[in-house]
Every structure is written in structure tokens, then in C-alpha cells.
Coordinates of N, CA and C and ligand atoms in Angstrom, one line a residue:
M1 N 4.5 13.7 23.1 CA 3.7 13.3 22.1 C 3.3 11.7 21.9
Q2 N 2.1 11.6 21.3 CA 1.1 10.3 21.2 C 2.6 8.8 20.4
P3 N 1.8 7.8 20.7 CA 3.2 7.3 19.3 C 1.3 7.3 18.4
N4 N 2.7 6.3 17.0 CA 1.7 6.0 16.0 C 1.7 5.2 15.6
K5 N 0.3 5.0 15.2 CA 0.5 2.9 15.2 C -0.6 3.2 14.0
L6 N 0.2 2.0 12.8 CA 0.2 1.8 11.5 C -1.2 1.1 11.9
L7 N -2.5 1.0 10.6 CA -3.5 0.5 10.1 C -3.5 -0.8 9.6
K8 N -2.7 -1.4 9.1 CA -2.2 -2.2 8.4 C -1.1 -3.0 8.2
P9 N 0.2 -3.7 9.6 CA 0.8 -3.8 10.0 C 1.7 -4.3 8.9
G10 N 0.9 -5.7 8.5 CA 1.3 -7.2 8.0 C 1.4 -6.4 6.6
L11 N 1.3 -5.5 6.0 CA 1.7 -4.7 4.7 C 2.2 -4.1 4.3
Y12 N 2.9 -3.5 5.4 CA 4.2 -2.4 4.9 C 4.3 -1.5 6.4
S13 N 5.8 -1.1 6.5 CA 6.0 -0.4 7.2 C 6.9 0.5 6.4
A14 N 7.6 2.1 7.4 CA 8.8 2.5 6.9 C 10.2 2.2 7.8
T15 N 11.1 2.2 6.6 CA 12.2 2.4 6.9 C 13.3 3.1 9.1
S16 N 12.8 4.7 7.6 CA 12.8 5.1 8.8 C 12.6 6.0 10.0
G17 N 11.6 5.2 10.3 CA 10.7 5.0 11.9 C 9.1 5.6 11.3
D18 N 8.2 5.0 11.9 CA 6.5 4.7 11.0 C 5.3 6.5 11.4
Q19 N 6.6 7.7 10.7 CA 5.7 8.8 11.8 C 5.2 8.9 10.2
K20 N 4.0 9.4 9.6 CA 3.8 10.7 8.9 C 4.3 10.9 8.1
G21 N 4.3 11.0 6.6 CA 5.2 11.1 5.7 C 6.0 10.5 5.2
A22 N 6.4 9.0 6.1 CA 8.2 8.2 6.1 C 7.4 6.9 4.8
T23 N 8.4 7.2 4.0 CA 8.1 6.9 3.0 C 8.2 4.6 2.6
A24 N 6.8 4.4 2.3 CA 6.9 3.0 3.3 C 7.4 2.1 2.4
R25 N 7.2 0.9 3.3 CA 7.7 -0.4 3.0 C 7.3 -1.7 2.2
L26 N 6.7 -2.0 1.7 CA 5.8 -2.7 1.4 C 6.2 -4.3 1.5
K27 N 5.2 -5.6 2.4 CA 5.7 -6.5 2.6 C 5.2 -7.5 1.5
G28 N 6.3 -7.8 0.8 CA 5.5 -8.1 -0.9 C 6.6 -9.8 0.0
G29 N 6.8 -10.9 -1.4 CA 6.7 -12.1 -1.5 C 7.9 -12.1 -2.3
R30 N 8.3 -13.3 -2.6 CA 9.2 -14.0 -3.3 C 9.0 -15.2 -3.8
C31 N 9.1 -15.9 -4.6 CA 9.2 -17.5 -5.3 C 10.3 -17.5 -5.6
R32 N 10.4 -18.7 -5.3 CA 11.9 -19.3 -5.6 C 12.5 -19.3 -7.6
C33 N 11.1 -19.3 -7.9 CA 11.3 -19.0 -9.7 C 11.3 -17.8 -10.2
G34 N 11.4 -16.3 -8.6 CA 11.6 -15.3 -8.9 C 10.6 -14.3 -9.4
Y35 N 9.3 -14.9 -9.2 CA 8.4 -14.5 -9.7 C 7.9 -13.9 -8.3
V36 N 7.7 -12.4 -7.9 CA 7.3 -11.5 -6.8 C 5.8 -11.0 -6.8
F37 N 5.3 -10.7 -5.9 CA 3.8 -11.0 -5.3 C 3.6 -10.0 -4.6
F38 N 2.2 -9.5 -4.4 CA 1.9 -8.7 -3.0 C 1.0 -8.9 -3.0
P39 N 0.0 -9.0 -1.9 CA 0.9 -9.4 0.0 C 1.4 -10.7 0.0
M40 N 1.7 -10.6 1.0 CA 2.8 -11.6 1.6 C 2.0 -12.7 1.8
Q41 N 2.4 -14.1 1.2 CA 1.2 -15.1 1.1 C 1.6 -16.7 0.6
T42 N 1.6 -17.8 1.8 CA 2.6 -19.0 1.0 C 1.6 -19.8 0.8
Y43 N 0.2 -20.2 0.5 CA -0.5 -20.6 -0.5 C -0.4 -21.0 -1.8
G44 N 0.3 -20.4 -2.9 CA 0.8 -20.7 -3.9 C 1.3 -19.8 -4.7
C45 N 2.5 -19.7 -5.3 CA 2.7 -19.2 -6.4 C 1.7 -19.0 -7.8
E46 N 2.1 -17.7 -8.2 CA 0.6 -17.3 -9.2 C 1.6 -17.6 -10.7
R47 N 2.6 -17.7 -10.4 CA 3.5 -18.3 -11.8 C 3.3 -19.7 -12.0
C48 N 3.9 -20.9 -10.5 CA 4.4 -22.0 -11.2 C 3.7 -23.3 -9.8
G49 N 2.9 -22.2 -9.0 CA 2.6 -22.9 -8.1 C 3.4 -23.7 -6.2
S50 N 4.4 -23.5 -7.2 CA 5.1 -23.6 -5.8 C 4.5 -23.0 -4.3
H51 N 5.1 -23.7 -3.3 CA 3.9 -23.5 -2.0 C 5.1 -22.9 -0.8
G52 N 4.5 -23.1 0.0 CA 5.3 -23.1 1.5 C 7.0 -22.4 1.5
D53 N 8.3 -23.2 1.6 CA 8.9 -23.1 1.6 C 9.7 -22.2 0.7
A54 N 9.4 -22.8 -0.4 CA 9.4 -21.7 -1.3 C 9.3 -20.3 -1.6
L55 N 8.4 -19.7 -1.1 CA 7.9 -18.7 -1.1 C 8.6 -17.3 0.5
T56 N 9.5 -16.9 0.0 CA 9.9 -16.0 0.8 C 9.4 -14.8 1.1
P57 N 9.0 -13.9 2.3 CA 8.6 -12.9 1.9 C 10.0 -11.9 1.7
C58 N 9.6 -10.5 0.8 CA 10.7 -9.7 0.9 C 10.0 -8.2 0.6
E59 N 10.5 -6.9 0.3 CA 10.3 -6.0 1.1 C 10.3 -5.4 -0.5
L60 N 9.5 -4.8 -1.1 CA 9.3 -3.6 -1.9 C 9.2 -2.3 -1.8
S61 N 9.4 -2.0 -2.7 CA 9.9 0.1 -2.7 C 8.3 0.3 -2.9
A62 N 8.1 1.6 -2.4 CA 6.7 1.7 -3.3 C 6.3 3.1 -3.6
K63 N 7.1 2.7 -4.6 CA 7.6 2.9 -6.1 C 7.4 2.7 -6.7
G64 N 6.3 3.8 -8.6 CA 5.9 2.7 -9.0 C 5.2 4.2 -10.3
T65 N 4.9 3.6 -11.0 CA 3.9 4.3 -11.7 C 3.1 3.6 -12.5
L66 N 2.4 5.1 -12.6 CA 0.5 5.1 -12.5 C -0.5 4.2 -13.4
L67 N -1.2 3.0 -13.5 CA -2.0 3.0 -14.3 C -3.1 3.2 -14.7
A68 N -3.7 3.5 -14.0 CA -5.2 3.8 -13.5 C -5.9 4.9 -12.4
E69 N -6.6 5.2 -12.6 CA -7.0 6.1 -10.8 C -9.3 6.2 -11.9
A70 N -8.9 5.9 -10.2 CA -10.9 5.9 -10.1 C -11.4 7.0 -9.1
T71 N -12.5 8.0 -9.0 CA -12.6 8.7 -8.1 C -14.1 7.7 -6.8
V72 N -13.8 7.2 -5.9 CA -15.6 6.3 -5.7 C -16.0 7.5 -5.0
H73 N -17.2 8.0 -4.9 CA -18.0 9.2 -5.2 C -19.4 9.1 -3.6
L74 N -19.6 7.7 -3.8 CA -20.8 6.7 -2.7 C -19.9 5.2 -2.7
H75 N -19.8 5.3 -0.9 CA -19.1 3.8 -0.8 C -20.1 2.8 -0.2
A76 N -20.1 1.7 -0.3 CA -21.1 1.0 0.0 C -21.2 1.1 1.6
D77 N -20.0 0.8 2.4 CA -19.6 1.0 3.9 C -19.8 2.6 4.2
K78 N -21.1 2.8 5.2 CA -21.0 4.5 5.0 C -20.3 4.7 6.3
N79 N -19.5 4.0 6.7 CA -18.3 4.4 7.6 C -16.9 5.2 6.7
R80 N -17.4 4.6 5.6 CA -16.1 4.8 5.0 C -15.8 6.0 3.8
P81 N -16.0 7.5 5.1 CA -16.0 8.7 3.9 C -15.9 9.0 3.0
A82 N -16.5 9.4 1.4 CA -15.9 10.1 0.1 C -16.4 11.3 -0.4
P83 N -16.0 11.1 -0.8 CA -15.1 10.9 -2.3 C -13.4 10.7 -1.8
F84 N -13.3 9.5 -2.8 CA -11.7 8.9 -1.8 C -11.0 8.6 -3.4
T85 N -9.8 8.8 -3.8 CA -9.9 7.7 -5.3 C -9.3 6.7 -4.4
I86 N -9.1 5.6 -5.7 CA -8.4 4.2 -5.9 C -7.3 4.3 -7.3
V87 N -6.8 4.4 -6.6 CA -5.2 4.0 -8.0 C -4.6 2.4 -8.3
K88 N -3.9 2.0 -9.4 CA -3.7 1.1 -10.0 C -2.6 1.8 -10.3
V89 N -1.4 0.9 -9.2 CA 0.1 1.1 -9.8 C 1.0 0.2 -10.2
A90 N 1.9 -0.1 -10.9 CA 3.0 -0.9 -11.9 C 4.2 -0.6 -10.5
L91 N 4.3 -1.5 -9.5 CA 4.9 -1.0 -8.9 C 7.1 -1.2 -9.0
D92 N 8.2 -0.5 -9.3 CA 9.2 -0.9 -9.6 C 9.1 -2.6 -9.8
D93 N 9.9 -3.1 -8.7 CA 9.3 -4.6 -8.7 C 8.5 -5.5 -8.8
G94 N 7.4 -4.7 -9.5 CA 7.2 -6.0 -9.9 C 5.5 -6.1 -10.0
P95 N 5.3 -6.0 -9.0 CA 3.3 -5.9 -9.1 C 3.0 -4.9 -9.3
V96 N 1.5 -5.8 -9.5 CA 0.4 -4.2 -9.6 C -0.6 -4.4 -8.4
I97 N -0.3 -2.8 -8.6 CA -0.9 -3.4 -7.3 C -2.3 -2.1 -7.2
R98 N -3.6 -1.9 -7.0 CA -4.2 -0.7 -6.6 C -4.6 -0.9 -5.2
T99 N -4.7 0.5 -5.3 CA -4.5 1.9 -3.4 C -5.1 3.0 -3.4
V100 N -5.2 3.1 -2.8 CA -5.4 4.6 -2.1 C -5.1 5.3 -2.7
L101 N -5.5 7.0 -3.0 CA -4.3 8.0 -3.6 C -4.7 9.2 -1.9
A102 N -3.7 9.5 -1.9 CA -3.6 10.7 -1.1 C -4.7 11.7 -1.3
E103 N -5.3 12.2 -0.2 CA -6.2 13.1 -0.1 C -5.5 14.2 -0.5
D104 N -4.3 15.1 -0.2 CA -3.8 15.8 -0.1 C -3.2 15.6 -2.0
S105 N -3.0 15.0 -2.6 CA -2.4 14.7 -3.7 C -3.0 15.8 -4.4
A106 N -2.1 15.5 -5.6 CA -3.0 17.0 -7.0 C -3.3 15.9 -8.1
P107 N -3.8 16.2 -8.5 CA -4.9 15.9 -10.1 C -3.4 14.6 -10.0
V108 N -4.1 13.3 -10.6 CA -2.5 12.3 -11.1 C -3.6 11.2 -12.7
A109 N -2.4 11.1 -13.7 CA -2.8 10.4 -14.7 C -2.3 9.6 -15.0
P110 N -2.7 8.4 -15.8 CA -1.3 7.4 -15.9 C -0.6 7.8 -17.3
G111 N 0.6 6.4 -16.1 CA 2.4 7.0 -17.1 C 2.4 7.7 -15.2
Q112 N 2.2 8.8 -14.8 CA 3.0 9.0 -13.4 C 3.0 8.1 -12.5
R113 N 5.0 8.7 -13.0 CA 5.5 8.0 -11.5 C 5.2 8.8 -9.8
V114 N 4.8 7.4 -8.5 CA 4.1 7.6 -7.7 C 4.7 7.0 -6.2
T115 N 5.1 7.8 -5.6 CA 5.4 7.0 -4.5 C 4.5 6.6 -3.2
G116 N 4.4 5.2 -2.6 CA 3.7 5.2 -1.4 C 4.5 5.7 0.1
R117 N 3.3 6.9 1.2 CA 3.5 7.4 2.6 C 3.1 6.9 2.7
L118 N 3.6 6.8 4.8 CA 2.3 6.3 5.8 C 1.7 8.7 6.0
A119 N 0.4 7.8 5.9 CA -1.1 9.1 5.8 C -1.5 9.3 7.1
A120 N -1.5 10.4 8.1 CA -2.9 10.1 9.2 C -4.0 10.0 8.7
I121 N -4.4 8.6 9.2 CA -5.4 8.8 8.8 C -6.8 8.9 10.2
G122 N -6.6 9.0 11.2 CA -7.6 9.2 11.8 C -6.6 9.1 13.8
Q123 N -7.5 9.0 14.9 CA -7.4 8.7 15.9 C -7.8 7.4 16.2
S124 N -7.0 6.0 17.3 CA -7.1 5.4 17.8 C -7.7 5.4 18.5
D125 N -8.3 4.8 19.8 CA -8.7 5.1 21.1 C -8.8 5.3 22.1
R126 N -7.0 4.4 22.3 CA -5.9 5.2 23.1 C -5.6 6.2 22.3
G127 N -5.3 6.9 21.5 CA -4.6 8.9 21.0 C -4.4 8.0 20.1
E128 N -3.5 7.1 19.4 CA -2.5 7.2 19.1 C -3.2 8.1 17.5
T129 N -2.3 8.3 16.5 CA -2.7 8.5 15.2 C -1.9 7.3 14.4
V130 N -3.2 7.3 13.6 CA -3.2 5.9 12.2 C -2.6 6.0 11.7
L131 N -1.8 5.9 11.3 CA -1.3 5.5 9.6 C -1.7 4.4 8.2
D132 N -1.9 4.9 7.1 CA -2.2 3.7 6.1 C -1.3 4.2 5.5
L133 N -1.1 3.9 4.5 CA -0.4 3.2 3.3 C -1.4 4.2 2.3
R134 N -1.2 5.5 1.4 CA -1.5 6.5 0.8 C 0.2 6.7 -0.1
F135 N -0.8 6.9 -1.9 CA 0.0 7.0 -2.8 C -0.3 8.8 -3.0
S136 N 0.7 9.2 -3.1 CA 0.6 10.5 -4.3 C 2.0 10.6 -5.3
I137 N 1.6 11.8 -6.0 CA 3.0 12.0 -6.8 C 4.2 12.2 -6.7
A138 N 5.2 11.3 -7.2 CA 6.8 11.4 -6.6 C 7.3 12.6 -6.8
S139 N 8.2 13.0 -5.6 CA 8.7 14.9 -5.5 C 10.6 14.0 -5.9
Ligands
LIG1 ZN1 7.3 -19.9 -8.6

């Protein structure tokens, strides 16, 4: 079996191994003041302005509550197959993120609990299965 490859390893991983269907962990950050953000960055805290070593990486749970959803029927990038659904999720750990709904997810509505998992989205040039983050209704 070919190994798997994460599309954006700087943003997420899976604690149980990078396999299709594994629950993702998001690579966020925490400021000395307590503010939690995603993705990790060192430019500055959005709440207090601290930067540098005041900001440290932290793992965030990929569980949250759906705030909104919108289906994209035509994308400006012709290489991006449509339709797909963008979801806005309030993570349990604080940050609000915009991400993609899993293709095989049941229809979603605001207020529902959702979880981010690794989904197979294609093959790399070297035959690896490429995995990316997709949210779906929590099971
Ligand atoms: Zn801060």
C-alpha cells in the first residue's frame, strides 16, 4: 500500500496516524493573554498585539458547531471541481474557521455538531493518496 500524503501538513494532522477517516487535530496557536487562534502565526495576537515568543503553537480539536454553510456552484479556478460546500465552524477550542464540507456528508444546518476528518481527495504524482481536511456531521 502506498503511503498517504497530507495536502496541508502545516495546518492539521491526525493523532491516530494520517489515515483516511482519522479525526484531525488543527495546528493553532495560543497567546500569553489566553487568546486562541488558527492557523498558527507569529505576526501578532489579534486581541492584545503581543508577538514573537508570546505566541506558542497548540493543538486544537477539530470538533465544533456549524454556524453557516454555502454551496459553491462555479469556482474561479477551473481546476477546482464544483459544486462543493463551504462551512463556517465555531471550534470548541474557540476559533471560528471556514472550511470544506465532506462530499459524502449528509446535508447540514446551523447549530449541528461537526467534526473534521482526513478525506482522500486524489493521488499525488508518486501514487500517494492525498488527504485533506473535510468536515461532516459528528457521529
Ligand atoms: Zn494576546
